[in-house]
Short mmCIF file of C-alpha atoms in Angstrom, two decimals:
data_model
loop_
_atom_site.label_atom_id
_atom_site.label_comp_id
_atom_site.label_asym_id
_atom_site.label_seq_id
_atom_site.Cartn_x
_atom_site.Cartn_y
_atom_site.Cartn_z
CA MET A 799 -0.13 -7.35 34.66
CA ILE A 800 -3.32 -5.34 34.27
CA SER A 801 -1.26 -2.25 33.42
CA LEU A 802 0.52 -4.20 30.66
CA LEU A 803 -2.80 -5.45 29.32
CA TRP A 804 -3.98 -1.84 29.27
CA VAL A 805 -0.84 -0.78 27.35
CA PHE A 806 -1.49 -3.54 24.81
CA THR A 807 -5.20 -2.72 24.45
CA ARG A 808 -4.56 0.98 23.91
CA SER A 809 -1.69 0.41 21.44
CA ALA A 810 -3.59 -2.18 19.43
CA SER A 811 -6.74 -0.03 19.38
CA THR A 812 -4.83 3.01 18.11
CA PHE A 813 -3.21 0.91 15.39
CA ALA A 814 -6.55 -0.67 14.49
CA LEU A 815 -8.24 2.72 14.20
CA GLY A 816 -5.42 4.12 12.04
CA LEU A 817 -5.36 1.05 9.78
CA MET A 818 -9.14 1.20 9.39
CA PHE A 819 -8.88 4.78 8.11
CA TRP A 820 -6.00 3.84 5.80
CA ASN A 821 -7.84 0.85 4.34
CA ALA A 822 -11.03 2.90 4.01
CA TYR A 823 -9.01 5.40 1.95
CA LEU A 824 -7.63 2.61 -0.27
CA THR A 825 -11.14 1.20 -0.73
CA GLN A 826 -12.56 4.65 -1.48
CA MET A 827 -9.86 5.17 -4.12
CA GLY A 828 -10.78 1.86 -5.72
CA TYR A 829 -7.60 0.00 -4.89
CA LEU A 830 -9.28 -2.51 -2.61
CA GLU A 831 -12.69 -3.98 -3.30
CA SER A 832 -13.35 -4.10 0.42
CA THR A 833 -11.43 -4.12 3.66
CA ASP A 834 -10.65 -7.52 5.12
CA LEU A 835 -11.11 -6.53 8.78
CA VAL A 836 -9.23 -9.50 10.20
CA ARG A 837 -6.30 -9.71 7.77
CA GLN A 838 -5.76 -6.03 7.10
CA VAL A 839 -6.71 -4.43 10.41
CA LEU A 840 -7.07 -6.69 13.46
CA VAL A 841 -4.11 -9.04 12.95
CA PRO A 842 -1.56 -6.30 12.04
CA ALA A 843 -2.85 -4.09 14.89
CA ALA A 844 -2.63 -6.92 17.43
CA LEU A 845 0.84 -7.96 16.25
CA THR A 846 2.28 -4.44 16.25
CA GLY A 847 0.60 -3.58 19.56
CA GLY A 848 1.91 -6.84 21.02
CA VAL A 849 5.50 -6.25 19.91
CA LEU A 850 5.36 -2.67 21.21
CA THR A 851 4.04 -3.87 24.58
CA VAL A 852 6.75 -6.52 24.90
CA VAL A 853 9.51 -3.99 24.09
CA HIS A 854 7.93 -1.53 26.55
CA PHE A 855 7.85 -4.22 29.24
CA LEU A 856 11.45 -5.36 28.70
CA VAL A 857 12.97 -1.86 28.58
CA ALA A 858 10.85 -0.56 31.48
CA ARG A 859 11.93 -3.50 33.63
CA THR A 860 15.60 -2.74 33.07
CA ARG A 861 14.89 0.83 34.17
CA GLY A 862 13.42 -0.29 37.46
CA VAL A 863 9.69 -0.63 36.84
CA VAL A 864 8.37 -3.61 38.77
CA ALA A 865 4.61 -3.48 39.05
CA ASP A 866 2.96 -0.50 37.37
CA PHE A 867 3.81 -0.35 33.66
CA ALA A 868 1.31 2.42 32.87
CA VAL A 869 2.65 5.58 31.27
CA GLU A 870 1.15 7.90 33.88
CA GLN A 871 3.22 7.67 37.06
CA ARG A 872 2.61 9.21 40.47
CA ALA A 873 4.46 9.30 43.77
CA GLN A 874 4.17 10.97 47.13
CA VAL A 875 7.35 12.06 48.91
CA GLU A 876 7.94 13.19 52.47
CA LEU A 877 10.32 16.16 52.45
CA PRO A 878 13.02 16.53 55.19
CA SER A 879 11.48 19.89 56.08
CA ALA A 880 8.55 22.02 54.91
CA GLY A 881 9.39 23.10 51.36
CA ASN A 882 9.15 26.42 49.64
CA LEU A 883 8.01 25.94 46.05
CA ALA A 884 10.14 28.79 44.67
CA THR A 885 13.29 27.23 46.14
CA VAL A 886 12.32 23.76 44.97
CA VAL A 887 11.67 24.99 41.42
CA VAL A 888 15.11 26.61 41.25
CA GLU A 889 16.66 23.37 42.51
CA ILE A 890 14.84 21.30 39.92
CA SER A 891 15.71 23.72 37.10
CA GLN A 892 19.39 23.43 38.00
CA ALA A 893 19.36 19.64 38.29
CA LYS A 894 17.07 18.69 35.41
CA PRO A 895 16.91 19.69 31.74
CA TRP A 896 13.20 20.48 32.12
CA LYS A 897 11.41 23.67 31.18
CA LEU A 898 9.13 25.35 33.71
CA VAL A 899 5.75 25.78 32.02
CA SER A 900 3.59 27.17 34.80
CA ARG A 901 3.73 27.83 38.51
CA SER A 902 1.17 28.70 41.13
CA GLU A 903 1.53 29.01 44.89
CA THR A 904 1.57 25.27 45.52
CA GLU A 905 2.00 23.69 42.08
CA ALA A 906 4.62 23.76 39.34
CA THR A 907 4.50 22.15 35.92
CA PHE A 908 7.58 21.24 33.89
CA ARG A 909 7.97 19.91 30.39
CA SER A 910 10.81 17.78 29.12
CA GLY A 911 11.72 17.79 25.47
CA PHE A 912 12.81 15.10 23.03
CA ARG A 913 15.79 13.23 24.41
CA SER A 914 15.87 9.78 22.88
CA GLY A 915 13.81 7.32 20.92
CA PHE A 916 12.18 6.32 24.20
CA SER A 917 10.52 9.67 24.71
CA PHE A 918 9.22 12.62 22.72
CA GLY A 919 8.66 14.55 25.97
CA GLU A 920 6.73 14.43 29.23
CA VAL A 921 4.74 16.74 31.45
CA ILE A 922 5.92 16.62 35.06
CA GLN A 923 3.81 18.14 37.82
CA LEU A 924 4.86 18.91 41.37
CA SER A 925 2.48 19.81 44.13
CA LEU A 926 3.65 20.86 47.61
CA LYS A 927 1.57 20.69 50.78
CA GLY A 928 3.67 21.32 53.88
CA GLN A 929 6.21 18.49 54.00
CA LYS A 930 4.36 16.43 51.44
CA ALA A 931 5.23 16.56 47.73
CA ILE A 932 3.08 14.88 45.12
CA ILE A 933 4.88 14.18 41.87
CA SER A 934 3.25 13.03 38.63
CA SER A 935 4.64 12.47 35.16
CA LYS A 936 2.81 11.68 31.95
CA PRO A 937 3.62 11.71 28.21
CA LEU A 938 3.42 14.98 26.32
CA PHE A 939 1.19 13.35 23.68
CA PRO A 940 -2.05 11.98 25.11
CA LEU A 941 -2.11 8.98 22.72
CA THR A 942 1.26 7.65 23.86
CA THR A 943 0.78 4.23 25.38
CA ALA A 944 4.36 2.95 25.67
CA ASP A 945 7.01 5.14 27.33
CA PHE A 946 9.53 2.39 28.12
CA GLY A 947 9.67 3.48 31.77
CA GLN A 948 10.58 7.11 31.08
CA ASN A 949 7.83 8.58 33.29
CA PHE A 950 8.78 6.18 36.06
CA VAL A 951 12.39 7.37 35.78
CA ASN A 952 11.22 11.02 35.95
CA VAL A 953 9.16 10.44 39.09
CA ARG A 954 11.87 8.36 40.77
CA SER A 955 14.66 10.84 40.07
CA LEU A 956 12.59 13.84 41.19
CA ALA A 957 11.51 12.01 44.32
CA GLY A 958 15.17 11.21 45.05
CA LEU A 959 16.15 14.84 44.51
CA LEU A 960 13.44 16.21 46.80
CA SER A 961 13.90 13.73 49.61
CA SER A 962 17.67 14.03 49.75
CA SER A 963 18.18 17.78 49.36
CA PRO A 964 18.26 19.70 52.63
CA ARG A 965 16.46 23.05 52.50
CA MET B 683 -12.48 -22.93 -2.95
CA LEU B 684 -8.91 -23.05 -1.74
CA ALA B 685 -6.07 -23.84 -4.08
CA ALA B 686 -2.52 -24.67 -3.19
CA CYS B 687 0.14 -22.05 -3.85
CA THR B 688 2.58 -22.91 -6.59
CA LYS B 689 6.21 -21.84 -6.63
CA ASP B 690 7.77 -23.34 -9.69
CA ALA B 691 11.09 -22.69 -11.32
CA PRO B 692 10.81 -19.85 -13.86
CA VAL B 693 9.18 -20.97 -17.08
CA VAL B 694 11.54 -20.99 -20.01
CA PRO B 695 9.59 -19.25 -22.73
CA GLU B 696 9.11 -21.15 -25.92
CA LYS B 697 7.51 -19.45 -28.82
CA GLY B 698 4.12 -20.94 -29.57
CA ASN B 699 3.90 -22.84 -26.29
CA VAL B 700 2.37 -20.15 -24.08
CA LEU B 701 -1.23 -21.29 -24.46
CA ALA B 702 -0.26 -24.96 -24.07
CA ASN B 703 1.62 -24.16 -20.84
CA ILE B 704 -1.34 -22.17 -19.55
CA GLU B 705 -3.78 -24.98 -20.31
CA ARG B 706 -1.50 -27.51 -18.63
CA ASP B 707 -1.30 -25.36 -15.48
CA ILE B 708 -5.09 -24.89 -15.44
CA GLN B 709 -5.56 -28.65 -15.68
CA ASN B 710 -3.08 -29.17 -12.84
CA GLY B 711 -4.94 -26.62 -10.70
CA LYS B 712 -1.91 -24.39 -10.22
CA PHE B 713 -2.14 -21.00 -8.54
CA TYR B 714 0.40 -18.15 -8.52
CA PRO B 715 -1.03 -15.79 -5.88
CA ASN B 716 2.10 -13.64 -5.72
CA GLU B 717 2.63 -13.41 -9.45
CA PRO B 718 2.99 -9.70 -10.08
CA ASN B 719 1.62 -7.91 -13.07
CA ARG B 720 4.83 -6.21 -14.12
CA TYR B 721 2.94 -3.45 -15.78
CA ASP B 722 1.42 -1.19 -13.20
CA TYR B 723 -0.99 0.99 -15.13
CA SER B 724 -2.23 3.02 -12.20
CA SER B 725 -2.41 6.71 -13.00
CA ASP B 726 1.13 7.84 -12.18
CA LYS B 727 2.77 4.74 -13.66
CA PHE B 728 0.69 5.23 -16.77
CA ALA B 729 1.87 8.84 -16.99
CA GLN B 730 5.47 7.61 -16.74
CA PHE B 731 4.80 5.06 -19.47
CA VAL B 732 3.29 7.74 -21.69
CA ARG B 733 6.30 10.01 -21.21
CA ARG B 734 8.79 7.20 -21.79
CA ASN B 735 7.14 6.08 -24.99
CA SER B 736 6.12 9.46 -26.25
CA ALA B 737 8.12 8.98 -29.44
CA VAL B 738 5.77 6.18 -30.45
CA TYR B 739 2.66 8.27 -30.63
CA THR B 740 3.75 11.88 -30.85
CA ILE B 741 5.14 13.21 -34.06
CA ARG B 742 6.16 16.51 -35.43
CA ASP B 743 3.18 17.64 -37.42
CA SER B 744 4.57 18.75 -40.77
CA ARG B 745 1.67 21.11 -41.30
CA THR B 746 2.05 23.02 -38.06
CA SER B 747 5.69 22.11 -37.19
CA GLN B 748 4.51 21.42 -33.68
CA ARG B 749 5.22 18.36 -31.69
CA GLY B 750 2.26 17.20 -29.72
CA ALA B 751 -0.48 14.71 -29.20
CA LEU B 752 -1.37 12.79 -32.30
CA SER B 753 -4.56 13.64 -34.13
CA LEU B 754 -6.32 10.89 -36.07
CA ALA B 755 -5.48 12.66 -39.34
CA ALA B 756 -1.80 12.98 -38.45
CA TYR B 757 -1.75 9.33 -37.33
CA LYS B 758 -3.23 8.23 -40.64
CA ASP B 759 -0.69 10.34 -42.53
CA SER B 760 2.17 8.75 -40.63
CA VAL B 761 0.86 5.22 -41.24
CA VAL B 762 0.42 5.99 -44.95
CA ALA B 763 4.00 7.28 -45.07
CA MET B 764 5.34 4.28 -43.15
CA PHE B 765 3.70 1.71 -45.43
CA SER B 766 4.10 3.67 -48.67
CA ALA B 767 6.50 1.07 -50.07
CA THR B 768 4.11 -1.85 -49.70
CA HIS B 769 0.59 -0.39 -49.54
CA ASN B 770 -1.09 2.45 -51.30
CA ALA B 771 -3.03 5.08 -49.42
CA GLN B 772 -6.35 3.59 -50.51
CA GLN B 773 -5.53 0.21 -48.99
CA ILE B 774 -4.52 1.81 -45.73
CA GLU B 775 -7.71 3.85 -45.63
CA GLU B 776 -9.60 0.57 -46.06
CA MET B 777 -7.68 -0.90 -43.13
CA PHE B 778 -8.71 2.01 -40.94
CA ALA B 779 -12.30 1.66 -42.09
CA THR B 780 -12.27 -2.07 -41.25
CA THR B 781 -10.91 -1.42 -37.78
CA GLN B 782 -13.44 1.30 -37.10
CA GLN B 783 -16.23 -0.90 -38.37
CA ALA B 784 -15.04 -3.77 -36.21
CA VAL B 785 -15.00 -1.57 -33.14
CA ALA B 786 -18.37 -0.07 -33.95
CA ARG B 787 -20.03 -3.37 -34.88
CA THR B 788 -19.31 -5.48 -31.90
CA HIS B 789 -19.30 -5.36 -28.16
CA ASP B 790 -17.82 -8.81 -28.06
CA PRO B 791 -14.07 -8.64 -27.44
CA ILE B 792 -13.56 -12.19 -28.74
CA VAL B 793 -14.96 -11.25 -32.15
CA LEU B 794 -13.06 -7.97 -32.06
CA LEU B 795 -9.79 -9.82 -31.44
CA ASP B 796 -10.45 -11.88 -34.59
CA SER B 797 -10.93 -8.67 -36.56
CA LEU B 798 -7.79 -7.13 -35.14
CA HIS B 799 -5.84 -10.26 -36.03
CA GLN B 800 -7.20 -10.21 -39.59
CA ILE B 801 -5.78 -6.75 -40.12
CA SER B 802 -2.47 -7.86 -38.56
CA GLU B 803 -2.73 -5.69 -35.47
CA ILE B 804 -2.47 -8.67 -33.13
CA PRO B 805 -0.24 -11.71 -33.80
CA LEU B 806 -1.92 -15.12 -33.84
CA GLU B 807 -0.48 -16.52 -30.61
CA GLN B 808 -1.28 -13.40 -28.59
CA LYS B 809 -4.80 -13.42 -30.00
CA GLN B 810 -5.29 -17.07 -29.09
CA VAL B 811 -4.06 -16.55 -25.53
CA LEU B 812 -6.40 -13.58 -25.03
CA GLN B 813 -9.36 -15.35 -26.61
CA SER B 814 -8.79 -18.39 -24.45
CA TYR B 815 -8.75 -16.18 -21.33
CA LEU B 816 -11.85 -14.27 -22.38
CA THR B 817 -13.70 -17.49 -23.23
CA PHE B 818 -12.85 -18.89 -19.82
CA PHE B 819 -13.88 -15.61 -18.18
CA LYS B 820 -17.19 -15.52 -20.04
CA ASN B 821 -18.16 -18.97 -18.75
CA GLU B 822 -16.90 -18.66 -15.19
CA THR B 823 -18.76 -16.99 -12.34
CA ASP B 824 -16.65 -18.05 -9.37
CA ASP B 825 -14.41 -15.11 -8.42
CA THR B 826 -11.88 -17.31 -6.64
CA ARG B 827 -11.49 -19.50 -9.70
CA ILE B 828 -11.17 -16.40 -11.91
CA ARG B 829 -8.34 -15.09 -9.72
CA GLN B 830 -6.61 -18.46 -9.73
CA VAL B 831 -6.75 -18.85 -13.50
CA ALA B 832 -5.89 -15.16 -14.07
CA SER B 833 -2.72 -15.74 -12.01
CA ILE B 834 -1.74 -18.55 -14.42
CA TYR B 835 -2.23 -16.24 -17.40
CA LEU B 836 -0.21 -13.50 -15.67
CA HIS B 837 2.57 -15.96 -14.92
CA HIS B 838 2.91 -17.23 -18.47
CA ILE B 839 2.41 -13.90 -20.21
CA ASN B 840 5.11 -12.38 -17.99
CA ALA B 841 7.46 -15.18 -19.02
CA ALA B 842 6.55 -15.22 -22.71
CA ASN B 843 8.62 -13.94 -25.61
CA PHE B 844 6.07 -11.25 -26.49
CA THR B 845 7.10 -7.64 -26.90
CA GLU B 846 6.74 -5.31 -23.92
CA LEU B 847 3.91 -3.46 -25.63
CA GLU B 848 2.04 -6.72 -26.32
CA LYS B 849 2.56 -7.96 -22.77
CA ARG B 850 1.34 -4.68 -21.36
CA GLY B 851 -1.82 -4.85 -23.44
CA MET B 852 -2.48 -8.49 -22.63
CA LEU B 853 -1.86 -8.13 -18.91
CA THR B 854 -4.12 -5.10 -18.89
CA VAL B 855 -6.92 -7.20 -20.35
CA VAL B 856 -6.31 -10.06 -17.88
CA ASP B 857 -6.23 -7.73 -14.89
CA ILE B 858 -9.15 -5.56 -15.87
CA PHE B 859 -11.42 -8.50 -16.58
CA SER B 860 -10.50 -10.35 -13.40
CA GLU B 861 -11.10 -7.19 -11.34
CA ASN B 862 -14.33 -6.19 -13.07
CA THR B 863 -16.26 -9.42 -13.21
CA ASP B 864 -19.40 -7.88 -14.69
CA LEU B 865 -17.80 -6.70 -17.92
CA PHE B 866 -19.32 -9.42 -20.07
CA ARG B 867 -22.69 -8.93 -18.47
CA ASP B 868 -22.91 -5.21 -19.18
CA GLU B 869 -23.86 -4.88 -22.84
CA THR B 870 -23.68 -1.11 -22.82
CA LEU B 871 -19.90 -1.21 -22.57
CA VAL B 872 -17.93 -0.89 -25.77
CA PHE B 873 -14.75 -2.94 -25.75
CA SER B 874 -12.53 -0.02 -26.70
CA GLN B 875 -13.74 1.83 -23.59
CA ILE B 876 -13.04 -1.05 -21.25
CA PHE B 877 -9.41 -0.18 -20.87
CA GLY B 878 -10.24 2.90 -18.88
CA ILE B 879 -12.31 1.09 -16.30
CA GLY B 880 -10.90 0.75 -12.83
CA THR B 881 -7.50 2.14 -13.71
CA VAL B 882 -7.94 5.90 -13.52
CA ASN B 883 -7.49 7.73 -10.20
CA ARG B 884 -6.35 4.56 -8.52
CA PRO B 885 -3.46 5.06 -6.09
CA SER B 886 -0.37 3.41 -7.49
CA LYS B 887 1.22 0.35 -5.98
CA ASP B 888 3.95 2.65 -4.67
CA THR B 889 1.34 4.75 -2.87
CA ARG B 890 -0.20 1.71 -1.23
CA CYS B 891 3.09 0.02 -0.31
CA GLY B 892 4.84 3.20 0.82
CA GLY B 893 1.63 4.23 2.55
CA ASN B 894 1.58 1.02 4.60
CA ILE B 895 5.05 1.82 5.90
CA ILE B 896 4.40 5.52 6.54
CA VAL B 897 1.09 4.80 8.28
CA GLY B 898 2.91 2.23 10.44
CA ILE B 899 5.64 4.72 11.34
CA VAL B 900 3.13 7.47 12.21
CA LEU B 901 0.92 5.18 14.29
CA GLY B 902 3.99 3.74 16.03
CA ALA B 903 5.36 7.21 16.81
CA VAL B 904 1.99 8.30 18.19
CA THR B 905 1.73 5.31 20.52
CA GLY B 906 5.35 4.58 21.34
CA ASN B 907 7.64 7.50 20.44
CA GLY B 908 10.83 6.69 18.47
CA VAL B 909 10.95 3.01 19.34
CA GLY B 910 7.25 2.76 18.45
CA ALA B 911 7.96 4.38 15.08
CA VAL B 912 10.55 1.67 14.38
CA VAL B 913 8.17 -1.11 15.47
CA GLY B 914 5.28 0.41 13.45
CA GLY B 915 7.55 0.89 10.43
CA LEU B 916 8.64 -2.75 10.58
CA GLY B 917 4.96 -3.73 10.82
CA GLY B 918 4.28 -1.65 7.70
CA VAL B 919 7.18 -3.30 5.87
CA TRP B 920 5.78 -6.71 6.79
CA GLN B 921 2.30 -5.69 5.64
CA SER B 922 3.71 -4.48 2.32
CA TYR B 923 5.74 -7.67 1.94
CA SER B 924 2.71 -9.85 2.57
CA GLU B 925 0.77 -7.86 -0.04
CA GLY B 926 3.46 -8.63 -2.63
CA CYS B 927 5.00 -5.14 -2.78
CA PHE B 928 8.54 -6.49 -2.99
CA ASP B 929 7.83 -9.06 -5.69
CA ASN B 930 9.42 -8.33 -9.01
#
């Protein structure tokens, strides 16, 4: 519930900030005498942020999200055997339409591109320590507050891939 | 002060009844908050209007054979030519002199309207409607009441049988006075200059209404990708609707 409240607060705040700039422009240009903060900023921002949060909640739930509705998702997976990052990266590249952005000895970062209206792209990070793999996924754009469960799907599918593949 | 919204059936215009209808609505405390001024004279709309009606005030100057903006001399020549059958040039010169004197002599638009009516530039009914509005405006200091009564004038002028040019001029006066409530209190303003106030460099209604939608789409896309863009766009459409952008 707290994660949903956070989604709403961030969405509504972004809308409110944008609408404040827009109304300040209209006022500066002489179209509005002054900005009615409640009617022209707070109410539209709260309504739009609210609708966005509800849609995010409903879609994310159908995609398997149960508790954490935040856009940044993390998971820790126990591998069947100690993994080699180079092998894992090749496996992921074959199974997923993600682009490898960077790779070090223990960490690899992928980026997914635009696929649907639900996502303009995510950054997926994989960190290997012995048999432990830490997976995280977050939106490509830092201001994104509603991903409709896309990052959860990324983490879940990668976790499934890593824990099931023998190496 | 709050006034109830009024959504009446369209007024059937009757010549000579505009002022009576306005006075009846004022007495009944009516309010037309969504009554649009059909003549958007923000800068780009004004430019469109100028282009569309260019034939009215641009002529081919017989002395230079060039078509262009009208000089005062060329305007006088064309008026002299137009009225040559009924007036001689001397009479027309006197008309110009009277107008210029009227403009120069007074800062009071009510007196000026009388002068303009005397020289047949403004018909009687249109003059009476404007004078009634300006008299009300002069004696009223409550902005809410000014907006309410201005909406009644807008409503009835829109529906009246006046020509488009007359309506445009009258609605301009109603709008400009209701949006610039200190006009009567500033004695340095000359009436003929009033028409420029508050209208130049203003974003058009299209800019504001389209802007609401585009800003909604951009903010929605930033926060919620494609679905967010749709939600934000719908929010912008609603905002524009509630601001009367889709009223005709």
